[in-house]
Amino acid sequence: MEIFTLKKIASMLLMPLPLIVTLLLISWICIYRQRQKWAYSLQAIAVATLLLTSTSWLPNQLLGELEQQYHQFDLATPVKKIVVMGCGHTNDGRLPITSQLKPCSLYRLIEAMRIQQANPGSLLITSGYSEEPFSNAEEMRNLAISLGVAPERILMQTRSRDTEQEVINLKPMLSQQPFAMVTSASHMQRAMHLFEQQGLHPIAAPTEHFVKQSDAVEPGWWSELPHSTNIYKFERYWYEAMGQMWLFLRGK
């Protein structure tokens, strides 16, 4: 089994819900074998993990700090190229293209188009591989064209399966001049590190922020109750933390 597949499997198994389910299953085995203390300990860890990840404080604290590493892109900053990092989609001809692209792809593409509109003559570079019939780069290009971007203002990079490959394959398309790099706010720190490691000069353009604070309304007490949204926020943080650890272990 190739490393890419192993990474994907490991990252899925180490997420909160699979971990909680695994702990509960092992605890039931312990009960069956009459090892009550082990069973109670595993169940307590499972419940604690569920409470910590499903209530808002820990996910918002961890993900919020990660997402605020870089400020929003300043539209007064001139750039000639805008890179849109790939995310994902599902080719389903029954649906409009806006439903086929994952929300992360939509957020990234719309932010890139906003930056391109402020920089007439700039090139949009869509990026991303997929095992679907069309790559993620192609799907984002198709949507950008349908929203009015001229085809000659779009380049594609379609061969990358993860962020590290993406950066390496994008390098020949980028000069030493600064360029806008659009990706999800939670993913920005790792992507910036990899681009800079290649001697490139990205300007961060984060989008798809999950931790938000209203300027006018204080959150109600109900926002502190357990919710699946908080688990997803923790997953986003943990996925990036594992990505950073993988780079560290490999000396990158």
PDB file of C-alpha atoms in Angstrom:
ATOM      1  CA  MET A   1       0.000   0.000   0.000  1.00  0.00           C
ATOM      2  CA  GLU A   2       1.425   3.404  -0.991  1.00  0.00           C
ATOM      3  CA  ILE A   3       2.270   6.099   1.555  1.00  0.00           C
ATOM      4  CA  PHE A   4      -0.455   8.451   0.275  1.00  0.00           C
ATOM      5  CA  THR A   5      -3.174   5.869   1.018  1.00  0.00           C
ATOM      6  CA  LEU A   6      -1.675   5.021   4.407  1.00  0.00           C
ATOM      7  CA  LYS A   7      -1.669   8.727   5.350  1.00  0.00           C
ATOM      8  CA  LYS A   8      -5.337   9.044   4.434  1.00  0.00           C
ATOM      9  CA  ILE A   9      -6.344   5.958   6.419  1.00  0.00           C
ATOM     10  CA  ALA A  10      -4.312   7.007   9.464  1.00  0.00           C
ATOM     11  CA  SER A  11      -5.728  10.538   9.434  1.00  0.00           C
ATOM     12  CA  MET A  12      -9.294   9.187   9.285  1.00  0.00           C
ATOM     13  CA  LEU A  13      -8.797   6.663  12.106  1.00  0.00           C
ATOM     14  CA  LEU A  14      -7.255   9.295  14.395  1.00  0.00           C
ATOM     15  CA  MET A  15     -10.214  11.658  14.099  1.00  0.00           C
ATOM     16  CA  PRO A  16     -12.446  12.052  17.208  1.00  0.00           C
ATOM     17  CA  LEU A  17     -15.471   9.986  16.150  1.00  0.00           C
ATOM     18  CA  PRO A  18     -13.568   6.891  14.900  1.00  0.00           C
ATOM     19  CA  LEU A  19     -11.415   7.098  18.034  1.00  0.00           C
ATOM     20  CA  ILE A  20     -14.476   7.292  20.317  1.00  0.00           C
ATOM     21  CA  VAL A  21     -16.133   4.368  18.540  1.00  0.00           C
ATOM     22  CA  THR A  22     -12.928   2.314  18.822  1.00  0.00           C
ATOM     23  CA  LEU A  23     -12.649   3.032  22.552  1.00  0.00           C
ATOM     24  CA  LEU A  24     -16.281   1.997  23.107  1.00  0.00           C
ATOM     25  CA  LEU A  25     -15.856  -1.210  21.123  1.00  0.00           C
ATOM     26  CA  ILE A  26     -12.766  -2.144  23.123  1.00  0.00           C
ATOM     27  CA  SER A  27     -14.612  -1.340  26.363  1.00  0.00           C
ATOM     28  CA  TRP A  28     -17.400  -3.751  25.397  1.00  0.00           C
ATOM     29  CA  ILE A  29     -14.806  -6.442  24.764  1.00  0.00           C
ATOM     30  CA  CYS A  30     -13.400  -5.712  28.217  1.00  0.00           C
ATOM     31  CA  ILE A  31     -16.870  -6.081  29.746  1.00  0.00           C
ATOM     32  CA  TYR A  32     -17.319  -9.391  27.951  1.00  0.00           C
ATOM     33  CA  ARG A  33     -13.992 -10.551  29.393  1.00  0.00           C
ATOM     34  CA  GLN A  34     -15.000  -9.207  32.822  1.00  0.00           C
ATOM     35  CA  ARG A  35     -12.341  -6.551  32.989  1.00  0.00           C
ATOM     36  CA  GLN A  36     -14.603  -3.892  34.424  1.00  0.00           C
ATOM     37  CA  LYS A  37     -11.939  -1.371  35.446  1.00  0.00           C
ATOM     38  CA  TRP A  38     -10.490  -1.274  31.944  1.00  0.00           C
ATOM     39  CA  ALA A  39     -13.976  -0.940  30.474  1.00  0.00           C
ATOM     40  CA  TYR A  40     -14.929   1.964  32.746  1.00  0.00           C
ATOM     41  CA  SER A  41     -11.625   3.734  32.069  1.00  0.00           C
ATOM     42  CA  LEU A  42     -12.027   3.452  28.284  1.00  0.00           C
ATOM     43  CA  GLN A  43     -15.636   4.628  28.448  1.00  0.00           C
ATOM     44  CA  ALA A  44     -14.611   7.616  30.582  1.00  0.00           C
ATOM     45  CA  ILE A  45     -11.925   8.557  28.024  1.00  0.00           C
ATOM     46  CA  ALA A  46     -14.468   8.217  25.201  1.00  0.00           C
ATOM     47  CA  VAL A  47     -17.003  10.458  26.981  1.00  0.00           C
ATOM     48  CA  ALA A  48     -14.340  13.030  27.868  1.00  0.00           C
ATOM     49  CA  THR A  49     -13.128  13.095  24.248  1.00  0.00           C
ATOM     50  CA  LEU A  50     -16.699  13.554  23.024  1.00  0.00           C
ATOM     51  CA  LEU A  51     -17.379  16.421  25.430  1.00  0.00           C
ATOM     52  CA  LEU A  52     -14.085  18.187  24.694  1.00  0.00           C
ATOM     53  CA  THR A  53     -14.535  18.037  20.925  1.00  0.00           C
ATOM     54  CA  SER A  54     -18.308  18.611  20.692  1.00  0.00           C
ATOM     55  CA  THR A  55     -18.494  21.688  22.937  1.00  0.00           C
ATOM     56  CA  SER A  56     -17.236  24.974  21.547  1.00  0.00           C
ATOM     57  CA  TRP A  57     -14.390  26.081  23.823  1.00  0.00           C
ATOM     58  CA  LEU A  58     -11.529  23.758  22.792  1.00  0.00           C
ATOM     59  CA  PRO A  59     -12.285  23.574  19.025  1.00  0.00           C
ATOM     60  CA  ASN A  60     -12.769  27.356  18.803  1.00  0.00           C
ATOM     61  CA  GLN A  61      -9.605  28.030  20.782  1.00  0.00           C
ATOM     62  CA  LEU A  62      -7.376  25.711  18.758  1.00  0.00           C
ATOM     63  CA  LEU A  63      -8.823  26.323  15.306  1.00  0.00           C
ATOM     64  CA  GLY A  64      -9.279  30.055  15.934  1.00  0.00           C
ATOM     65  CA  GLU A  65      -5.580  30.521  16.710  1.00  0.00           C
ATOM     66  CA  LEU A  66      -4.628  28.535  13.613  1.00  0.00           C
ATOM     67  CA  GLU A  67      -6.980  30.470  11.319  1.00  0.00           C
ATOM     68  CA  GLN A  68      -5.774  33.875  12.547  1.00  0.00           C
ATOM     69  CA  GLN A  69      -2.110  33.250  11.699  1.00  0.00           C
ATOM     70  CA  TYR A  70      -2.591  35.329   8.532  1.00  0.00           C
ATOM     71  CA  HIS A  71      -4.773  38.376   7.847  1.00  0.00           C
ATOM     72  CA  GLN A  72      -7.134  38.655   4.897  1.00  0.00           C
ATOM     73  CA  PHE A  73      -5.607  39.624   1.568  1.00  0.00           C
ATOM     74  CA  ASP A  74      -5.271  43.365   0.958  1.00  0.00           C
ATOM     75  CA  LEU A  75      -6.865  44.080  -2.445  1.00  0.00           C
ATOM     76  CA  ALA A  76      -4.544  47.069  -2.848  1.00  0.00           C
ATOM     77  CA  THR A  77      -1.621  44.627  -3.163  1.00  0.00           C
ATOM     78  CA  PRO A  78      -0.785  44.112  -6.878  1.00  0.00           C
ATOM     79  CA  VAL A  79      -0.205  40.547  -8.037  1.00  0.00           C
ATOM     80  CA  LYS A  80       0.178  38.968 -11.467  1.00  0.00           C
ATOM     81  CA  LYS A  81      -0.704  35.400 -10.469  1.00  0.00           C
ATOM     82  CA  ILE A  82      -3.280  33.964  -8.087  1.00  0.00           C
ATOM     83  CA  VAL A  83      -2.965  30.329  -7.036  1.00  0.00           C
ATOM     84  CA  VAL A  84      -6.070  28.467  -5.869  1.00  0.00           C
ATOM     85  CA  MET A  85      -5.095  25.395  -3.862  1.00  0.00           C
ATOM     86  CA  GLY A  86      -7.145  22.293  -4.631  1.00  0.00           C
ATOM     87  CA  CYS A  87      -9.692  20.852  -2.258  1.00  0.00           C
ATOM     88  CA  GLY A  88     -12.228  18.445  -3.699  1.00  0.00           C
ATOM     89  CA  HIS A  89     -15.398  17.714  -5.648  1.00  0.00           C
ATOM     90  CA  THR A  90     -17.642  14.921  -6.889  1.00  0.00           C
ATOM     91  CA  ASN A  91     -18.432  14.606 -10.584  1.00  0.00           C
ATOM     92  CA  ASP A  92     -22.205  14.139 -10.615  1.00  0.00           C
ATOM     93  CA  GLY A  93     -23.783  15.272 -13.888  1.00  0.00           C
ATOM     94  CA  ARG A  94     -27.235  15.430 -12.287  1.00  0.00           C
ATOM     95  CA  LEU A  95     -26.116  18.425 -10.218  1.00  0.00           C
ATOM     96  CA  PRO A  96     -25.038  21.966 -11.074  1.00  0.00           C
ATOM     97  CA  ILE A  97     -21.299  22.488 -10.843  1.00  0.00           C
ATOM     98  CA  THR A  98     -21.778  24.590  -7.694  1.00  0.00           C
ATOM     99  CA  SER A  99     -23.085  21.464  -5.942  1.00  0.00           C
ATOM    100  CA  GLN A 100     -20.370  19.210  -7.336  1.00  0.00           C
ATOM    101  CA  LEU A 101     -17.548  21.266  -5.826  1.00  0.00           C
ATOM    102  CA  LYS A 102     -16.908  20.917  -2.098  1.00  0.00           C
ATOM    103  CA  PRO A 103     -17.564  24.083  -0.048  1.00  0.00           C
ATOM    104  CA  CYS A 104     -13.806  24.496   0.471  1.00  0.00           C
ATOM    105  CA  SER A 105     -13.274  24.623  -3.306  1.00  0.00           C
ATOM    106  CA  LEU A 106     -16.066  27.186  -3.686  1.00  0.00           C
ATOM    107  CA  TYR A 107     -14.701  29.420  -0.943  1.00  0.00           C
ATOM    108  CA  ARG A 108     -11.206  29.327  -2.402  1.00  0.00           C
ATOM    109  CA  LEU A 109     -12.276  29.961  -5.980  1.00  0.00           C
ATOM    110  CA  ILE A 110     -14.567  32.870  -5.096  1.00  0.00           C
ATOM    111  CA  GLU A 111     -11.831  34.539  -3.034  1.00  0.00           C
ATOM    112  CA  ALA A 112      -9.366  34.059  -5.901  1.00  0.00           C
ATOM    113  CA  MET A 113     -11.811  35.607  -8.363  1.00  0.00           C
ATOM    114  CA  ARG A 114     -12.296  38.550  -6.015  1.00  0.00           C
ATOM    115  CA  ILE A 115      -8.526  39.114  -5.975  1.00  0.00           C
ATOM    116  CA  GLN A 116      -8.309  38.693  -9.753  1.00  0.00           C
ATOM    117  CA  GLN A 117     -11.030  41.284 -10.257  1.00  0.00           C
ATOM    118  CA  ALA A 118      -8.887  43.771  -8.318  1.00  0.00           C
ATOM    119  CA  ASN A 119      -5.891  42.888 -10.528  1.00  0.00           C
ATOM    120  CA  PRO A 120      -6.882  43.207 -14.209  1.00  0.00           C
ATOM    121  CA  GLY A 121      -4.597  41.149 -16.415  1.00  0.00           C
ATOM    122  CA  SER A 122      -3.610  38.713 -13.660  1.00  0.00           C
ATOM    123  CA  LEU A 123      -3.643  34.947 -14.187  1.00  0.00           C
ATOM    124  CA  LEU A 124      -5.688  32.520 -12.125  1.00  0.00           C
ATOM    125  CA  ILE A 125      -3.974  29.158 -11.503  1.00  0.00           C
ATOM    126  CA  THR A 126      -6.340  26.411 -10.398  1.00  0.00           C
ATOM    127  CA  SER A 127      -4.764  23.364  -8.811  1.00  0.00           C
ATOM    128  CA  GLY A 128      -5.806  19.922  -7.690  1.00  0.00           C
ATOM    129  CA  TYR A 129      -5.897  16.255  -8.618  1.00  0.00           C
ATOM    130  CA  SER A 130      -8.867  13.916  -8.383  1.00  0.00           C
ATOM    131  CA  GLU A 131      -9.674  10.296  -9.147  1.00  0.00           C
ATOM    132  CA  GLU A 132     -12.937  11.600 -10.585  1.00  0.00           C
ATOM    133  CA  PRO A 133     -13.229  11.898 -14.403  1.00  0.00           C
ATOM    134  CA  PHE A 134     -12.279  15.583 -14.138  1.00  0.00           C
ATOM    135  CA  SER A 135      -9.609  17.004 -11.841  1.00  0.00           C
ATOM    136  CA  ASN A 136     -10.402  19.531  -9.155  1.00  0.00           C
ATOM    137  CA  ALA A 137      -8.400  22.103 -11.105  1.00  0.00           C
ATOM    138  CA  GLU A 138     -10.615  21.525 -14.167  1.00  0.00           C
ATOM    139  CA  GLU A 139     -13.826  21.779 -12.166  1.00  0.00           C
ATOM    140  CA  MET A 140     -12.781  25.078 -10.606  1.00  0.00           C
ATOM    141  CA  ARG A 141     -11.698  26.367 -14.015  1.00  0.00           C
ATOM    142  CA  ASN A 142     -15.089  25.433 -15.490  1.00  0.00           C
ATOM    143  CA  LEU A 143     -16.924  27.265 -12.731  1.00  0.00           C
ATOM    144  CA  ALA A 144     -14.697  30.342 -13.039  1.00  0.00           C
ATOM    145  CA  ILE A 145     -15.403  30.480 -16.800  1.00  0.00           C
ATOM    146  CA  SER A 146     -19.136  30.101 -16.204  1.00  0.00           C
ATOM    147  CA  LEU A 147     -18.922  33.057 -13.807  1.00  0.00           C
ATOM    148  CA  GLY A 148     -17.253  35.261 -16.406  1.00  0.00           C
ATOM    149  CA  VAL A 149     -13.494  34.703 -16.175  1.00  0.00           C
ATOM    150  CA  ALA A 150     -11.904  34.577 -19.636  1.00  0.00           C
ATOM    151  CA  PRO A 151     -10.416  31.120 -20.379  1.00  0.00           C
ATOM    152  CA  GLU A 152      -7.087  32.636 -21.422  1.00  0.00           C
ATOM    153  CA  ARG A 153      -6.727  34.089 -17.913  1.00  0.00           C
ATOM    154  CA  ILE A 154      -6.734  30.618 -16.296  1.00  0.00           C
ATOM    155  CA  LEU A 155      -3.931  28.078 -16.033  1.00  0.00           C
ATOM    156  CA  MET A 156      -4.235  24.604 -14.480  1.00  0.00           C
ATOM    157  CA  GLN A 157      -2.097  22.207 -12.470  1.00  0.00           C
ATOM    158  CA  THR A 158      -3.818  18.821 -12.328  1.00  0.00           C
ATOM    159  CA  ARG A 159      -1.240  16.246 -11.160  1.00  0.00           C
ATOM    160  CA  SER A 160      -0.982  16.705  -7.373  1.00  0.00           C
ATOM    161  CA  ARG A 161      -2.508  14.418  -4.767  1.00  0.00           C
ATOM    162  CA  ASP A 162      -1.494  16.351  -1.656  1.00  0.00           C
ATOM    163  CA  THR A 163      -0.225  19.799  -0.674  1.00  0.00           C
ATOM    164  CA  GLU A 164       3.445  18.886  -0.870  1.00  0.00           C
ATOM    165  CA  GLN A 165       3.144  17.560  -4.435  1.00  0.00           C
ATOM    166  CA  GLU A 166       0.978  20.541  -5.300  1.00  0.00           C
ATOM    167  CA  VAL A 167       3.665  23.040  -4.306  1.00  0.00           C
ATOM    168  CA  ILE A 168       6.393  21.162  -6.205  1.00  0.00           C
ATOM    169  CA  ASN A 169       4.263  20.961  -9.371  1.00  0.00           C
ATOM    170  CA  LEU A 170       3.221  24.603  -9.147  1.00  0.00           C
ATOM    171  CA  LYS A 171       6.786  25.897  -8.791  1.00  0.00           C
ATOM    172  CA  PRO A 172       7.611  25.873 -12.548  1.00  0.00           C
ATOM    173  CA  MET A 173       4.464  27.943 -13.177  1.00  0.00           C
ATOM    174  CA  LEU A 174       5.503  30.641 -10.717  1.00  0.00           C
ATOM    175  CA  SER A 175       8.296  33.167 -11.020  1.00  0.00           C
ATOM    176  CA  GLN A 176      10.243  34.758  -8.178  1.00  0.00           C
ATOM    177  CA  GLN A 177       7.634  37.514  -8.043  1.00  0.00           C
ATOM    178  CA  PRO A 178       5.126  37.517  -5.172  1.00  0.00           C
ATOM    179  CA  PHE A 179       1.787  35.852  -5.928  1.00  0.00           C
ATOM    180  CA  ALA A 180      -1.503  35.518  -4.063  1.00  0.00           C
ATOM    181  CA  MET A 181      -2.029  32.061  -2.613  1.00  0.00           C
ATOM    182  CA  VAL A 182      -5.615  31.202  -1.750  1.00  0.00           C
ATOM    183  CA  THR A 183      -6.515  28.343   0.554  1.00  0.00           C
ATOM    184  CA  SER A 184      -8.597  27.662   3.648  1.00  0.00           C
ATOM    185  CA  ALA A 185      -7.471  29.622   6.703  1.00  0.00           C
ATOM    186  CA  SER A 186      -6.800  26.408   8.650  1.00  0.00           C
ATOM    187  CA  HIS A 187      -4.581  25.103   5.827  1.00  0.00           C
ATOM    188  CA  MET A 188      -2.691  28.345   5.238  1.00  0.00           C
ATOM    189  CA  GLN A 189       0.180  27.896   7.703  1.00  0.00           C
ATOM    190  CA  ARG A 190       1.248  24.526   6.273  1.00  0.00           C
ATOM    191  CA  ALA A 191       0.850  25.688   2.657  1.00  0.00           C
ATOM    192  CA  MET A 192       2.862  28.874   3.252  1.00  0.00           C
ATOM    193  CA  HIS A 193       5.650  26.866   4.855  1.00  0.00           C
ATOM    194  CA  LEU A 194       5.887  24.500   1.888  1.00  0.00           C
ATOM    195  CA  PHE A 195       5.877  27.307  -0.697  1.00  0.00           C
ATOM    196  CA  GLU A 196       8.532  29.279   1.161  1.00  0.00           C
ATOM    197  CA  GLN A 197      10.616  26.130   1.534  1.00  0.00           C
ATOM    198  CA  GLN A 198      10.710  25.987  -2.283  1.00  0.00           C
ATOM    199  CA  GLY A 199      12.097  29.539  -2.411  1.00  0.00           C
ATOM    200  CA  LEU A 200       8.788  31.036  -3.613  1.00  0.00           C
ATOM    201  CA  HIS A 201       7.079  34.206  -2.384  1.00  0.00           C
ATOM    202  CA  PRO A 202       3.406  33.600  -1.627  1.00  0.00           C
ATOM    203  CA  ILE A 203       1.137  36.273  -0.196  1.00  0.00           C
ATOM    204  CA  ALA A 204      -1.445  34.643   2.054  1.00  0.00           C
ATOM    205  CA  ALA A 205      -5.095  34.978   1.033  1.00  0.00           C
ATOM    206  CA  PRO A 206      -6.952  32.891   3.620  1.00  0.00           C
ATOM    207  CA  THR A 207     -10.643  32.062   3.294  1.00  0.00           C
ATOM    208  CA  GLU A 208     -13.223  29.568   4.637  1.00  0.00           C
ATOM    209  CA  HIS A 209     -12.849  30.641   8.258  1.00  0.00           C
ATOM    210  CA  PHE A 210     -14.858  28.510  10.677  1.00  0.00           C
ATOM    211  CA  VAL A 211     -14.257  30.421  13.911  1.00  0.00           C
ATOM    212  CA  LYS A 212     -16.070  33.737  13.657  1.00  0.00           C
ATOM    213  CA  GLN A 213     -17.013  36.469  16.132  1.00  0.00           C
ATOM    214  CA  SER A 214     -19.928  38.767  15.478  1.00  0.00           C
ATOM    215  CA  ASP A 215     -19.209  42.487  15.749  1.00  0.00           C
ATOM    216  CA  ALA A 216     -22.703  43.122  17.085  1.00  0.00           C
ATOM    217  CA  VAL A 217     -24.214  40.038  18.734  1.00  0.00           C
ATOM    218  CA  GLU A 218     -22.954  38.196  21.801  1.00  0.00           C
ATOM    219  CA  PRO A 219     -23.235  34.403  21.530  1.00  0.00           C
ATOM    220  CA  GLY A 220     -26.089  32.867  23.539  1.00  0.00           C
ATOM    221  CA  TRP A 221     -25.719  30.164  26.166  1.00  0.00           C
ATOM    222  CA  TRP A 222     -26.988  27.582  23.684  1.00  0.00           C
ATOM    223  CA  SER A 223     -23.792  28.012  21.667  1.00  0.00           C
ATOM    224  CA  GLU A 224     -21.973  26.207  24.481  1.00  0.00           C
ATOM    225  CA  LEU A 225     -24.018  23.027  24.083  1.00  0.00           C
ATOM    226  CA  PRO A 226     -22.490  19.992  22.338  1.00  0.00           C
ATOM    227  CA  HIS A 227     -22.854  20.190  18.551  1.00  0.00           C
ATOM    228  CA  SER A 228     -21.489  18.299  15.554  1.00  0.00           C
ATOM    229  CA  THR A 229     -20.148  21.569  14.114  1.00  0.00           C
ATOM    230  CA  ASN A 230     -17.638  21.747  16.946  1.00  0.00           C
ATOM    231  CA  ILE A 231     -16.438  18.212  16.214  1.00  0.00           C
ATOM    232  CA  TYR A 232     -15.866  19.250  12.612  1.00  0.00           C
ATOM    233  CA  LYS A 233     -13.884  22.312  13.749  1.00  0.00           C
ATOM    234  CA  PHE A 234     -11.697  20.115  15.908  1.00  0.00           C
ATOM    235  CA  GLU A 235     -11.208  17.724  12.976  1.00  0.00           C
ATOM    236  CA  ARG A 236     -10.006  20.597  10.795  1.00  0.00           C
ATOM    237  CA  TYR A 237      -7.497  21.629  13.450  1.00  0.00           C
ATOM    238  CA  TRP A 238      -6.348  18.062  14.114  1.00  0.00           C
ATOM    239  CA  TYR A 239      -5.952  17.275  10.403  1.00  0.00           C
ATOM    240  CA  GLU A 240      -3.569  20.232  10.018  1.00  0.00           C
ATOM    241  CA  ALA A 241      -1.746  19.344  13.240  1.00  0.00           C
ATOM    242  CA  MET A 242      -1.108  15.841  11.883  1.00  0.00           C
ATOM    243  CA  GLY A 243       0.074  17.347   8.599  1.00  0.00           C
ATOM    244  CA  GLN A 244       2.547  19.546  10.465  1.00  0.00           C
ATOM    245  CA  MET A 245       3.760  16.569  12.518  1.00  0.00           C
ATOM    246  CA  TRP A 246       4.282  14.536   9.340  1.00  0.00           C
ATOM    247  CA  LEU A 247       6.452  17.309   7.889  1.00  0.00           C
ATOM    248  CA  PHE A 248       8.403  17.577  11.164  1.00  0.00           C
ATOM    249  CA  LEU A 249       9.085  13.841  11.295  1.00  0.00           C
ATOM    250  CA  ARG A 250      10.471  14.024   7.763  1.00  0.00           C
ATOM    251  CA  GLY A 251      12.651  17.040   8.539  1.00  0.00           C
ATOM    252  CA  LYS A 252      10.598  19.464   6.461  1.00  0.00           C
TER     253      LYS A 252
END
